[in-house]
Coordinates of C-alpha atoms in Angstrom, one line a residue:
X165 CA 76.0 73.4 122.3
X166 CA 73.3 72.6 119.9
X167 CA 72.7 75.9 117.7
X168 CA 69.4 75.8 115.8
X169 CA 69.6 78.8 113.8
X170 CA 73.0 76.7 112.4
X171 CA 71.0 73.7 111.6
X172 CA 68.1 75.6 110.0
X173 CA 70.8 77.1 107.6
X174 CA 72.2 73.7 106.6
X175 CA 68.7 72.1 106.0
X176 CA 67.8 74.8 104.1
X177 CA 71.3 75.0 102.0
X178 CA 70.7 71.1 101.5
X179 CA 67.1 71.7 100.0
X180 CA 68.3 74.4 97.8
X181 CA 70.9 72.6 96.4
X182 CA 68.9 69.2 95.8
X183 CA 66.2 71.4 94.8
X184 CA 68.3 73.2 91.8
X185 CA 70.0 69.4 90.8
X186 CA 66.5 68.2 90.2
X187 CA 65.8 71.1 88.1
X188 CA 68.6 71.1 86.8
X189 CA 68.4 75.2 86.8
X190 CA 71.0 77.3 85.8
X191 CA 71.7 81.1 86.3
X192 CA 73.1 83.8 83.4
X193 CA 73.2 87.7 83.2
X194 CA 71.1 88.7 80.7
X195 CA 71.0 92.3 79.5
X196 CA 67.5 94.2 79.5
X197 CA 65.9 97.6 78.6
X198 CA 64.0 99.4 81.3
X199 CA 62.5 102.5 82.4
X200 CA 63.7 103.9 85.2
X201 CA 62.7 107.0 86.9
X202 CA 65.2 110.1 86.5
X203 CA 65.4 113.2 88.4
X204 CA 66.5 116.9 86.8
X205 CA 66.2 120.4 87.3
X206 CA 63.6 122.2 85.2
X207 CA 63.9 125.9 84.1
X208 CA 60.8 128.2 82.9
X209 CA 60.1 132.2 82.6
X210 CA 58.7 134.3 84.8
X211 CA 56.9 137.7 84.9
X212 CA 56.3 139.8 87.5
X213 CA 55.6 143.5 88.6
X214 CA 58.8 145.4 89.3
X215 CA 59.2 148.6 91.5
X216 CA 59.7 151.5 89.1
X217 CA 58.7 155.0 89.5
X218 CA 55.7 153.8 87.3
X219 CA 54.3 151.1 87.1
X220 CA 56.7 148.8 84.8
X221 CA 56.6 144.7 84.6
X222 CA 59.9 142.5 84.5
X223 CA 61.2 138.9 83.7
X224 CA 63.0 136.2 86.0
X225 CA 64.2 132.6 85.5
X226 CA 62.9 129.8 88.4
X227 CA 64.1 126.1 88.2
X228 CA 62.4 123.8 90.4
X229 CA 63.4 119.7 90.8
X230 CA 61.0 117.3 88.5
X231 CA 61.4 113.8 87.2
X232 CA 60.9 111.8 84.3
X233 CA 61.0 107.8 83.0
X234 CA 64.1 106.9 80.9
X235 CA 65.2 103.8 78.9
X236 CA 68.6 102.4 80.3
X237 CA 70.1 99.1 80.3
X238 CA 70.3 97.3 83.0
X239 CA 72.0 93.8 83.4
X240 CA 70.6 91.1 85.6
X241 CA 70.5 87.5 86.9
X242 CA 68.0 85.1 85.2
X243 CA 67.1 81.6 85.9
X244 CA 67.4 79.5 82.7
X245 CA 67.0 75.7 82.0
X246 CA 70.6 74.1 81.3
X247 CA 71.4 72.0 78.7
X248 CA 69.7 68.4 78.5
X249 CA 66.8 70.0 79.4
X250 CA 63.5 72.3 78.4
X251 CA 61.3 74.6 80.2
X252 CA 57.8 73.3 80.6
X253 CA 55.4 76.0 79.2
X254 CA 52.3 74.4 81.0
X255 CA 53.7 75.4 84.1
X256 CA 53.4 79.0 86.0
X257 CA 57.1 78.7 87.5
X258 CA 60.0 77.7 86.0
X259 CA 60.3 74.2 85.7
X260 CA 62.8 72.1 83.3
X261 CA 62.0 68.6 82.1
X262 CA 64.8 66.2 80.5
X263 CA 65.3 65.5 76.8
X264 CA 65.0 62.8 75.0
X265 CA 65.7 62.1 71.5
X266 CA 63.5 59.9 70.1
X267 CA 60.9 59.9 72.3
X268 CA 60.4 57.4 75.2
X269 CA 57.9 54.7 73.9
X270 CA 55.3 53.6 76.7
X271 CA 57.6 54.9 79.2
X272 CA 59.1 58.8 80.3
X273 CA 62.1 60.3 80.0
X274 CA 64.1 60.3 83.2
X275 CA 67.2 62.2 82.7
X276 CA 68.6 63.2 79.6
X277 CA 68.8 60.9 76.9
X278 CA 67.4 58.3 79.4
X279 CA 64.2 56.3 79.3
X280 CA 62.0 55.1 82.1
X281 CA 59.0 52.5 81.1
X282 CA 55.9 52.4 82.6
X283 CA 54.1 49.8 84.2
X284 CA 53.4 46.7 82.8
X285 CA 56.2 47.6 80.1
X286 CA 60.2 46.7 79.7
X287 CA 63.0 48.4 77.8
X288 CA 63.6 46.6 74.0
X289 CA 67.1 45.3 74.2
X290 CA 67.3 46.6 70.8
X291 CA 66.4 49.9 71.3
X292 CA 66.6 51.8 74.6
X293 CA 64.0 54.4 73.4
X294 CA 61.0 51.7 73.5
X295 CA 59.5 49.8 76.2
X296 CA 57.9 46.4 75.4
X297 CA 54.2 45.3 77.2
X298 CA 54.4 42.5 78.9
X299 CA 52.5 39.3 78.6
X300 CA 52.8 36.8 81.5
X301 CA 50.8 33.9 79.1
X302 CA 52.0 33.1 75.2
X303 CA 49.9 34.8 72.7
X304 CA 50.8 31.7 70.7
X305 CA 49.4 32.8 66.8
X306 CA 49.5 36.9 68.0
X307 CA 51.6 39.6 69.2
X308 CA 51.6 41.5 72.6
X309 CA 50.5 44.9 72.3
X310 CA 50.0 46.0 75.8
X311 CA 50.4 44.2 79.3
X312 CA 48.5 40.4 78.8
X313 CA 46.7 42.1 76.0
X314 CA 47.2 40.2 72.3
X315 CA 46.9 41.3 68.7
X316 CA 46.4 38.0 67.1
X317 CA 47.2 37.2 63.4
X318 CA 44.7 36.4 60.5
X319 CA 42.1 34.3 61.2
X320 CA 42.3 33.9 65.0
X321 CA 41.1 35.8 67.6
X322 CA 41.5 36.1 71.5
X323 CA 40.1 34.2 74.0
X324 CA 41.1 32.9 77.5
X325 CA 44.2 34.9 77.1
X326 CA 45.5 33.4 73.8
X327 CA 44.9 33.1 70.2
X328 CA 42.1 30.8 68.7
X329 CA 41.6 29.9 65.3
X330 CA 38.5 31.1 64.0
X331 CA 36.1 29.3 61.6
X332 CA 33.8 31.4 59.7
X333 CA 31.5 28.9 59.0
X334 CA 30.9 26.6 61.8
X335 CA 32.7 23.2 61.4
X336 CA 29.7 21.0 61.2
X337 CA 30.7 17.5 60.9
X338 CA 34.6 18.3 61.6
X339 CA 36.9 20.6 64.2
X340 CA 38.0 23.7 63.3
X341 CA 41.8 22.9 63.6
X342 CA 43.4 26.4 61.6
X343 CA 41.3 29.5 60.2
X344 CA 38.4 28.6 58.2
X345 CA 39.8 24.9 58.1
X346 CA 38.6 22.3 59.2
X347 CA 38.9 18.6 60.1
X348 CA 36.3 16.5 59.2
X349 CA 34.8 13.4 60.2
X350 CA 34.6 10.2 58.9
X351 CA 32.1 9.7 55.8
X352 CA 32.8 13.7 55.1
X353 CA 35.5 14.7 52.6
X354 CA 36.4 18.3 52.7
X355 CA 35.0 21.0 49.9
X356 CA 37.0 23.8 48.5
X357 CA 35.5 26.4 51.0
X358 CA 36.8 24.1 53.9
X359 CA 33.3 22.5 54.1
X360 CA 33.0 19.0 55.7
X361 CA 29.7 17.8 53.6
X362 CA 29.0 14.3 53.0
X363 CA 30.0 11.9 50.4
X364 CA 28.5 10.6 47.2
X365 CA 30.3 8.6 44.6
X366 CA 28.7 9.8 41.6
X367 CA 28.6 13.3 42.4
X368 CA 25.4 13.7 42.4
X369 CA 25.0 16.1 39.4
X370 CA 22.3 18.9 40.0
X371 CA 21.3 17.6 42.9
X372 CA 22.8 17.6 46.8
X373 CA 24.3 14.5 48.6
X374 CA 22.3 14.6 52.0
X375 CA 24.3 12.1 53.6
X376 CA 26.9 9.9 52.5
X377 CA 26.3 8.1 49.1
X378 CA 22.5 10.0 49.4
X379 CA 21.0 12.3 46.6
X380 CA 18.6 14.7 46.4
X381 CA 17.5 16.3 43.3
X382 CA 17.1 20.3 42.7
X383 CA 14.2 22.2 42.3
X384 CA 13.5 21.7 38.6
X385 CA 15.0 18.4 38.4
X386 CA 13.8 14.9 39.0
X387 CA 15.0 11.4 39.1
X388 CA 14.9 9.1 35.8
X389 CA 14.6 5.7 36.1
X390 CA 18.4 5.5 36.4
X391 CA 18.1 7.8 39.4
X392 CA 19.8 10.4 37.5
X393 CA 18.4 14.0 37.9
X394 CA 17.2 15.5 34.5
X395 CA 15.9 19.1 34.0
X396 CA 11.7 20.0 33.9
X397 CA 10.7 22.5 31.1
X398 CA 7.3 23.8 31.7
X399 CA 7.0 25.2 28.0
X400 CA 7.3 23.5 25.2
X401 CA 11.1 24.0 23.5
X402 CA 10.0 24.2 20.2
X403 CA 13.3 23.7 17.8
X404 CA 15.6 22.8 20.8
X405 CA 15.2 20.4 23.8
X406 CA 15.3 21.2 27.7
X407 CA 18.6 21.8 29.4
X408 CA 17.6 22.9 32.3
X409 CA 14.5 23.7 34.3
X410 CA 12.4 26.0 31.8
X411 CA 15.5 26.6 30.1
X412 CA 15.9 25.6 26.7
X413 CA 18.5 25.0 24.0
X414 CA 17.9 25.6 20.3
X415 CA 18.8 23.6 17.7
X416 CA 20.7 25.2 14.5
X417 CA 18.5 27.7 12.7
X418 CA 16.4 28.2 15.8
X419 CA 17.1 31.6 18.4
X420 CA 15.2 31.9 21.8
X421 CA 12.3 34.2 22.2
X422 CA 11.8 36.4 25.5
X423 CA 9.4 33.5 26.7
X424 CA 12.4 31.2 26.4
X425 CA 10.8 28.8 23.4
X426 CA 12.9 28.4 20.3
X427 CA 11.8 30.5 17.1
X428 CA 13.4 30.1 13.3
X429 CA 15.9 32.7 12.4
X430 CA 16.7 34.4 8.9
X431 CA 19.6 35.6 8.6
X432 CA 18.4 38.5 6.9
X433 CA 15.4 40.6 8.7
X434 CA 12.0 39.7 7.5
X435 CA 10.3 42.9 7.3
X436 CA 6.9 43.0 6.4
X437 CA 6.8 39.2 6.7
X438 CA 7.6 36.1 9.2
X439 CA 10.4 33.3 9.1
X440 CA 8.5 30.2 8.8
X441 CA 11.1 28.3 9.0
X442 CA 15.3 28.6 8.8
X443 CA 16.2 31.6 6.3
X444 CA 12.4 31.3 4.5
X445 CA 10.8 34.3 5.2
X446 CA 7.0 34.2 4.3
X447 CA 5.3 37.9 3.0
X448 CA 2.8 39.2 4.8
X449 CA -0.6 39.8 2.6
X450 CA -0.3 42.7 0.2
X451 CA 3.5 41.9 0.3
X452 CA 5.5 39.8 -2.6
X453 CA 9.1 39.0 -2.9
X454 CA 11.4 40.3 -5.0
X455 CA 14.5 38.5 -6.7
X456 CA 16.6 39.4 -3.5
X457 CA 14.5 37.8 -1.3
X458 CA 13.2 40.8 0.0
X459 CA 9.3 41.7 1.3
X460 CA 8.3 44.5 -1.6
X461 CA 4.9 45.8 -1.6
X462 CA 2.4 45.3 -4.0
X463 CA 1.2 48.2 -6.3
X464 CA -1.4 48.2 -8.1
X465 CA -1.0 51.2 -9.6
X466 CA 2.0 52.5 -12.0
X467 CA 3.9 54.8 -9.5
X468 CA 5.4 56.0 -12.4
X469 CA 9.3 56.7 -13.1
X470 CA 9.5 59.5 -10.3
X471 CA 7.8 57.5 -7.8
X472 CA 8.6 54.2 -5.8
X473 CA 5.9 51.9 -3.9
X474 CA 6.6 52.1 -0.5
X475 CA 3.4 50.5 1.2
X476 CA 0.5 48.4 -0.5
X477 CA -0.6 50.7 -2.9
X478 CA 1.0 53.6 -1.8
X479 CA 3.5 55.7 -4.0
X480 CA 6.1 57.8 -2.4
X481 CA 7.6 60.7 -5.1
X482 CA 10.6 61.4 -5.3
X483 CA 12.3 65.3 -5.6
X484 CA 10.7 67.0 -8.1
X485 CA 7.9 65.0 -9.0
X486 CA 4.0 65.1 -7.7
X487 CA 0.6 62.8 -7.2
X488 CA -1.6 63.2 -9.9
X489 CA -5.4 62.2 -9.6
X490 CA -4.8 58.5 -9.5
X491 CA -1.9 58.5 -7.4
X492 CA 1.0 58.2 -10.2
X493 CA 3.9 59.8 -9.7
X494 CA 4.5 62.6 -12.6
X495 CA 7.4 65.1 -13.0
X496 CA 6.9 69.1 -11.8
X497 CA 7.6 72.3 -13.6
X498 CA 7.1 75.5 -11.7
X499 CA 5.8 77.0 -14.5
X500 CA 3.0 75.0 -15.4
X501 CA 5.0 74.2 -18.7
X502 CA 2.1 75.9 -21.1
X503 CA 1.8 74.7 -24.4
X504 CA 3.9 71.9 -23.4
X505 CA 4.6 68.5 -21.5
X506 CA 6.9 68.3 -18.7
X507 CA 8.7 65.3 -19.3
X508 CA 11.0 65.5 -16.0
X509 CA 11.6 67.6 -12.8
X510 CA 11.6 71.5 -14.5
X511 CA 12.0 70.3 -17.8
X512 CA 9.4 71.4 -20.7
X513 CA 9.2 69.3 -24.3
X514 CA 7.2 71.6 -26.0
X515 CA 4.6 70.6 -28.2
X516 CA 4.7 70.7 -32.2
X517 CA 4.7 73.9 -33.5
X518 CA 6.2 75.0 -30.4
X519 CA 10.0 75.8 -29.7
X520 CA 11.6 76.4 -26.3
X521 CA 13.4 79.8 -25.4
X522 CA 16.6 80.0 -23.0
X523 CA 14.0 80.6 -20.8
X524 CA 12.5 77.3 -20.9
X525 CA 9.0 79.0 -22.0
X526 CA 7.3 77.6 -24.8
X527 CA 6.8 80.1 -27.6
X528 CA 4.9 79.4 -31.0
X529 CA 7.2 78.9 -34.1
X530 CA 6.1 80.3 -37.6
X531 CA 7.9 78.8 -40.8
X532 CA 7.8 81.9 -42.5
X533 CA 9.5 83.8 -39.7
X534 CA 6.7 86.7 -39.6
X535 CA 9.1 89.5 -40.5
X536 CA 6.9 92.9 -39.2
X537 CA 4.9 90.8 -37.5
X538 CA 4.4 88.4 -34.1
X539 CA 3.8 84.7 -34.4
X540 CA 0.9 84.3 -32.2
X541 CA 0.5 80.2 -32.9
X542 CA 1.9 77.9 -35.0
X543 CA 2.1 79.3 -38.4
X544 CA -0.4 82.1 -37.5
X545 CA 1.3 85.6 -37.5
X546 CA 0.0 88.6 -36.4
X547 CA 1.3 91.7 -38.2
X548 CA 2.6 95.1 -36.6
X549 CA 0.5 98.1 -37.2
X550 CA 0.9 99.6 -41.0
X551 CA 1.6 96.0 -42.5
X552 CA -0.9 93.0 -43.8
X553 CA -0.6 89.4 -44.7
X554 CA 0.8 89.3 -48.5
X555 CA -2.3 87.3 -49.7
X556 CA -0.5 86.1 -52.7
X557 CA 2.2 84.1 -50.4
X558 CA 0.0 82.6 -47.9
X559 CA 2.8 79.4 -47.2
X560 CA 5.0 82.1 -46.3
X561 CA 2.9 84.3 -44.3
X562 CA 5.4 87.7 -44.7
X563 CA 4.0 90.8 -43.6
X564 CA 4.3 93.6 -46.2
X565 CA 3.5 97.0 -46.0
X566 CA 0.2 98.6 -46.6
X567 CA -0.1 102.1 -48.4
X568 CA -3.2 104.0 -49.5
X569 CA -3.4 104.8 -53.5
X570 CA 0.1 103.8 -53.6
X571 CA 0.8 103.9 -57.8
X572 CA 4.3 102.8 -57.1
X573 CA 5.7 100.2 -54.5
X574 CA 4.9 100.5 -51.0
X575 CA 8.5 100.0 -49.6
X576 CA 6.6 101.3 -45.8
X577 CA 3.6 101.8 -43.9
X578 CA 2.2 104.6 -45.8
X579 CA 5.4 105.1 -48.3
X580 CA 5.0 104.5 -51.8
X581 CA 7.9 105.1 -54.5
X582 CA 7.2 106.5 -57.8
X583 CA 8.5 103.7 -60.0
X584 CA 9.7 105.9 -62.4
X585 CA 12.9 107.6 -60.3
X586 CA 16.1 106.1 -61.3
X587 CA 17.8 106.3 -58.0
X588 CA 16.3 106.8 -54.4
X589 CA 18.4 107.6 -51.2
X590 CA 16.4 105.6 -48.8
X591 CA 16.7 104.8 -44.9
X592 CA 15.2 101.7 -42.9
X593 CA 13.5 101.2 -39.8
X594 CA 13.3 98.4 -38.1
X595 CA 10.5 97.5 -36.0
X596 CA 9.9 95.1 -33.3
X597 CA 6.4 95.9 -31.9
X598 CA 5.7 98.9 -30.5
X599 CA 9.6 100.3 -30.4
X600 CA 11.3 101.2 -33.9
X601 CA 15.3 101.9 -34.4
X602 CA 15.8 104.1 -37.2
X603 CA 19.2 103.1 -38.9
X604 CA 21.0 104.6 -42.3
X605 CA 21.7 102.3 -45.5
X606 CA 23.4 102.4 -48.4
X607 CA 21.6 103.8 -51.9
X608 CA 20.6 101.7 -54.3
X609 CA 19.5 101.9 -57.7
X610 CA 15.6 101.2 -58.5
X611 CA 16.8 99.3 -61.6
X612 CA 18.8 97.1 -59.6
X613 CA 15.6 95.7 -57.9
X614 CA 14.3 93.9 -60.9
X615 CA 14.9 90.7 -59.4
X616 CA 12.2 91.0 -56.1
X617 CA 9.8 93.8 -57.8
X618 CA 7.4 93.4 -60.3
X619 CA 5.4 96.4 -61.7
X620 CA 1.9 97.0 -63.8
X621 CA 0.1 99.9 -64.8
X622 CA -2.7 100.3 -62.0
X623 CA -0.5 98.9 -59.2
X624 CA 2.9 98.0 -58.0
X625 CA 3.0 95.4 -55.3
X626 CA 6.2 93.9 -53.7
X627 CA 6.7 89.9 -53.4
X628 CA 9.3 89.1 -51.8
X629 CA 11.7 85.5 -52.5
X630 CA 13.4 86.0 -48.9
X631 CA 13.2 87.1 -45.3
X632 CA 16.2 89.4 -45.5
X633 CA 15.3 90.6 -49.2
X634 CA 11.9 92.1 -47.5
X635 CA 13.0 93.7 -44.9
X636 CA 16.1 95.6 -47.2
X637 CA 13.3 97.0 -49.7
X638 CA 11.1 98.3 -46.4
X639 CA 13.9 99.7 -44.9
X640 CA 15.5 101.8 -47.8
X641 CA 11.6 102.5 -48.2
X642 CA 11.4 104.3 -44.7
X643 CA 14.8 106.1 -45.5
X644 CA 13.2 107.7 -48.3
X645 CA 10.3 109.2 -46.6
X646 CA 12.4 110.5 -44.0
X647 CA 14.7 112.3 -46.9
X648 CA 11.8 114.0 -48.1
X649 CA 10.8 115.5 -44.8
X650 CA 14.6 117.1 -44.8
X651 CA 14.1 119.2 -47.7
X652 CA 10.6 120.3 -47.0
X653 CA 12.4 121.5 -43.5
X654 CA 14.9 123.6 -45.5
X655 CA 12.3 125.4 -47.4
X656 CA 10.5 126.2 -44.8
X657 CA 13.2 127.4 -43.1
X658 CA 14.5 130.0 -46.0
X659 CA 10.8 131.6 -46.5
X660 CA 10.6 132.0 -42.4
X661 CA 13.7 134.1 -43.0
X662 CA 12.8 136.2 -45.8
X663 CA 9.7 137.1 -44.6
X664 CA 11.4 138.2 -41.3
X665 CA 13.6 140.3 -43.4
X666 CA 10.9 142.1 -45.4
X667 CA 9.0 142.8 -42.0
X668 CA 12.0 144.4 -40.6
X669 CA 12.3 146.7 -43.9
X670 CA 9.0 147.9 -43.9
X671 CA 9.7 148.8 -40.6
X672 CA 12.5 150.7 -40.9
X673 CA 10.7 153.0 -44.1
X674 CA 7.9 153.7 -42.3
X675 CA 9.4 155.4 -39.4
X676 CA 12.0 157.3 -41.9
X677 CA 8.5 158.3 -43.2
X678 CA 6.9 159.8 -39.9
X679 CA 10.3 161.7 -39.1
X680 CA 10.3 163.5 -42.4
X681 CA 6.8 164.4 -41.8
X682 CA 7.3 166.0 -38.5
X683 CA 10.6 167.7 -38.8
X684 CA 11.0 168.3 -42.1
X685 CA 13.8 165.3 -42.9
X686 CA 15.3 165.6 -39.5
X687 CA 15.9 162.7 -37.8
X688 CA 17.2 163.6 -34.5
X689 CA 14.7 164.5 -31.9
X690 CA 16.1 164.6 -28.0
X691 CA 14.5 163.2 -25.2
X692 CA 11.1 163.1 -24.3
X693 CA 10.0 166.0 -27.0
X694 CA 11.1 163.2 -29.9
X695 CA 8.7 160.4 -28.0
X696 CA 5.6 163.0 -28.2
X697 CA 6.1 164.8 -31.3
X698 CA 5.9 161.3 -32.7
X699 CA 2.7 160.1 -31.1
X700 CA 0.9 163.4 -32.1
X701 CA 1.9 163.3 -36.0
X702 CA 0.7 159.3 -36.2
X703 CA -2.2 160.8 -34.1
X704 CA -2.7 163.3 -36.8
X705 CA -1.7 161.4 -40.1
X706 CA -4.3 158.7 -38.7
X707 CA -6.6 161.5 -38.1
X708 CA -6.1 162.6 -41.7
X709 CA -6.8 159.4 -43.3
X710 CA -10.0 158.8 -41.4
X711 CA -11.0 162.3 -43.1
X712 CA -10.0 161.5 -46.1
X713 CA -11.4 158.5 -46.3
X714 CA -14.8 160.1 -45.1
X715 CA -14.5 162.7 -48.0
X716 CA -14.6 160.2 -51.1

């Protein structure tokens, strides 16, 4: 008897197992952690009024039955992929697709490690990974990419299911035949860029062959009489000849302008002048040439050692020098250069009668030296205060020393010597202007100065045979007068003391005096009693004398 519930069972056994061959799922026990609920008994405290005589409160344990969530492991069945294959993540149930490694090429994998191709598409013999489009027509000069589709190579392209050589340029007068070549026809030759043009024996040089053995000039050429084409220059060359339209070609010595015509040249650059002709550079007015060759200009004026002429009269100075009035170049001194010439940049020649210091200043120079004295111009000296001019040596112009009624020799301002002193311990002072050093000599012997002295009966004046000479006598001169003044000092000084003493004596007797007077040669008086008994007798003896005095 026909059972369905039987037949529904083996259909459905069949489905699961086709079902889990396609999928190729497999089943393992995997270990998890859960929560799972747990029951348990829980304890707590209770308090609660007791029965006691008085009123009293007592403590009891209750449990009662609660549950909690746990972690335990728990092991269970899980679906999983088996090997060969991979679960698809895009997918919301569990579904495992084949692997394949390398990937299928225009195709699928199938089962593992097994390629399917698409349509249109056939598995390479060489490699079972890649399926190969398929084209039912040749692609000839290409390759099949994808089903009756070609890639064609270089140069062709795809038409009418195949690959076409293409021409770039369009094969005029010829067939293109291969890429960018072509075939031409009869009375054509073929250029270099696979041109068919036609033919002309002679080339036709800057021109264009038309058609065969046919010429036609450029623009900018023409035809001679020998119907070649030469060149049309609308300027004139100049030193060179046309080459081509308005282009011309110098000859040697010649260079080409801007405008294109062909100028002279000079190897060196013609300033301030034009080349005339090959290396001959003409001047421009104002403008000369020197023994170089070179444009100089012309000066009329002397620009002067310092000074160069850079323009038609026109100095330019150099460091150190300045213009004058008429434009000459003349050296500079920062100082003016007074009483002198300056000869070059800071440099002073002073003029006669003039020498220079270490200064560079100009100073007047006096032959004579002008010993106590300043040379205030050539020759001319001034003499310090206390000194003249020696009028009886007037080429020398030596300042001596003057002295009023001076019987003997002045040796300084207002210092005369009695002649008749055998010896003299003199000093000298020397004097430079305003500011005098006083310094010690030696003594010397007034008879050892017969050689620069000369005496007479109203006067004694000093001439003096050198520089040095003069100022040894003036100095021991000086020396002397300040001698004097020593001893006068120590005089004084012994008569201020003596009269001190004497003072102090007299003192001393007259108050001896008084206390006799008042105490009968007693001395000693205490306290304040001696103070007024004193007072009262110089009261009295005062009194006295005015009483006497009065009386006679």
């Amino acid at each position: 008897m026909f059972q369905l519930e039987k037949l529904c069972f083996g259909v459905g056994l069949i489905l699961t197992f086709v079902f889990f061959v396609e999928t190729q799922l497999c089943t393992e026990r995997q270990t998890f952690m859960r929560w799972v609920p747990e029951t348990y008994i829980r304890s707590y405290k209770e308090t609660y009024q007791g029965n006691c005589w008085y009123r009293c409160t007592k403590t009891r344990w209750r449990s009662y039955i609660d549950q909690r969530m746990v972690p335990k492991h728990v092991v269970e069945n899980k679906d999983v992929c088996c090997a060969g294959y991979m679960e698809d993540d895009t997918s919301l149930q569990l579904k495992c697709n084949p692997i394949c490694r390398p990937t299928c090429k225009n195709g699928y994998c199938k089962s593992p490690s097994q390629c399917a191709c698409n349509e249109g598409y056939e598995i390479d013999q060489d490699n079972p990974h890649n399926c190969l489009p398929i084209c039912h027509k040749s692609c000839g000069h290409g390759t099949c990419i994808r089903p009756d589709v070609c890639d064609c190579n270089f140069g062709y392209t795809f038409t009418n299911s195949t690959c076409q050589a293409i021409c770039t340029e369009a094969c005029v007068n010829g067939t293109c035949v291969a890429p960018d070549t072509c075939e031409c026809f009869n009375g054509y030759r073929k250029t270099e860029s696979n041109l068919c043009l036609p033919y002309c024996s002679n080339g036709c040089p800057h021109g264009t062959c038309v058609a065969p053995e046919n010429c036609t000039c450029n623009d900018g050429w023409y035809k001679d009489s020998s119907d070649d084409c030469v060149p049309r220059c609308d300027i004139s060359c100049g030193g060179g000849y046309c080459i081509a339209p308005n282009v011309c070609e110098c000859d040697t010595g010649y260079e080409k302008t801007h405008n294109g015509t062909c100028i002279p040249t000079c190897t060196k650059e013609c300033l301030h002048g034009i080349c005339a002709a090959p290396e001959n550079c003409v001047c421009d007015d104002r403008w000369h040439k020197n023994e170089t060759g070179d444009c100089v200009p012309i000066c009329d004026i002397d620009c002067g050692v310092g000074g160069t002429c850079v323009e038609p009269d026109v100095c330019e100075c150099e460091t150190g020098y300045g213009k004058n009035l008429n434009g000459t170049c003349v050296p500079q001194c920062s100082n003016g250069c007074p009483n002198g010439t300056c000869v070059s940049p800071e440099v002073c020649e002073c003029n006669e009668g003039w020498n220079k210091t270490h200064l560079g200043i100009c100073e007047p120079y006096c032959n004579s030296g002008c010993v106590f004295g300043t040379c205030i111009e050539p020759d001319v000296c001034r003499c310090h205060i206390g000194y003249k001019i020696n009028m009886d040596n007037m080429n020398d112009s030596l300042c001596i020393p003057e002295c009023k009624n001076c019987s003997g020799i002045c040796v300084a301002p207002e210092n005369c010597i009695d002649i008749s002193a055998t010896t003299t311990e003199v000093a000298f002072t020397e004097c430079n202007d305003s500011s005098c050093i006083d310094k010690k000599d030696s003594t010397i012997s007034m008879t050892e100065t017969s050689d620069y002295v000369k005496t007479s009966d109203e006067k004694a004046e000093v001439t003096v045979s050198t520089i040095d000479e003069a100022r040894h006598i003036n100095n021991d001169a000086i020396y002397q007068k300040q001698s004097i003044w020593s001893n006068y000092w120590i005089y004084i000084a012994v008569t201020a003391v003596a009269v001190t003493l004497l003072a102090f004596i007299l003192l001393i007797v007259k108050r001896k005096a008084v206390a006799r007077m008042c105490h009968g040669g007693s001395y000693i008086i205490e306290g304040e009693r001696e103070n007024e008994a004193c007072h009262s007798i110089q009261r009295d003896m005062s009194y006295l004398k005015m009483m006497h005095k009065e009386r006679n």
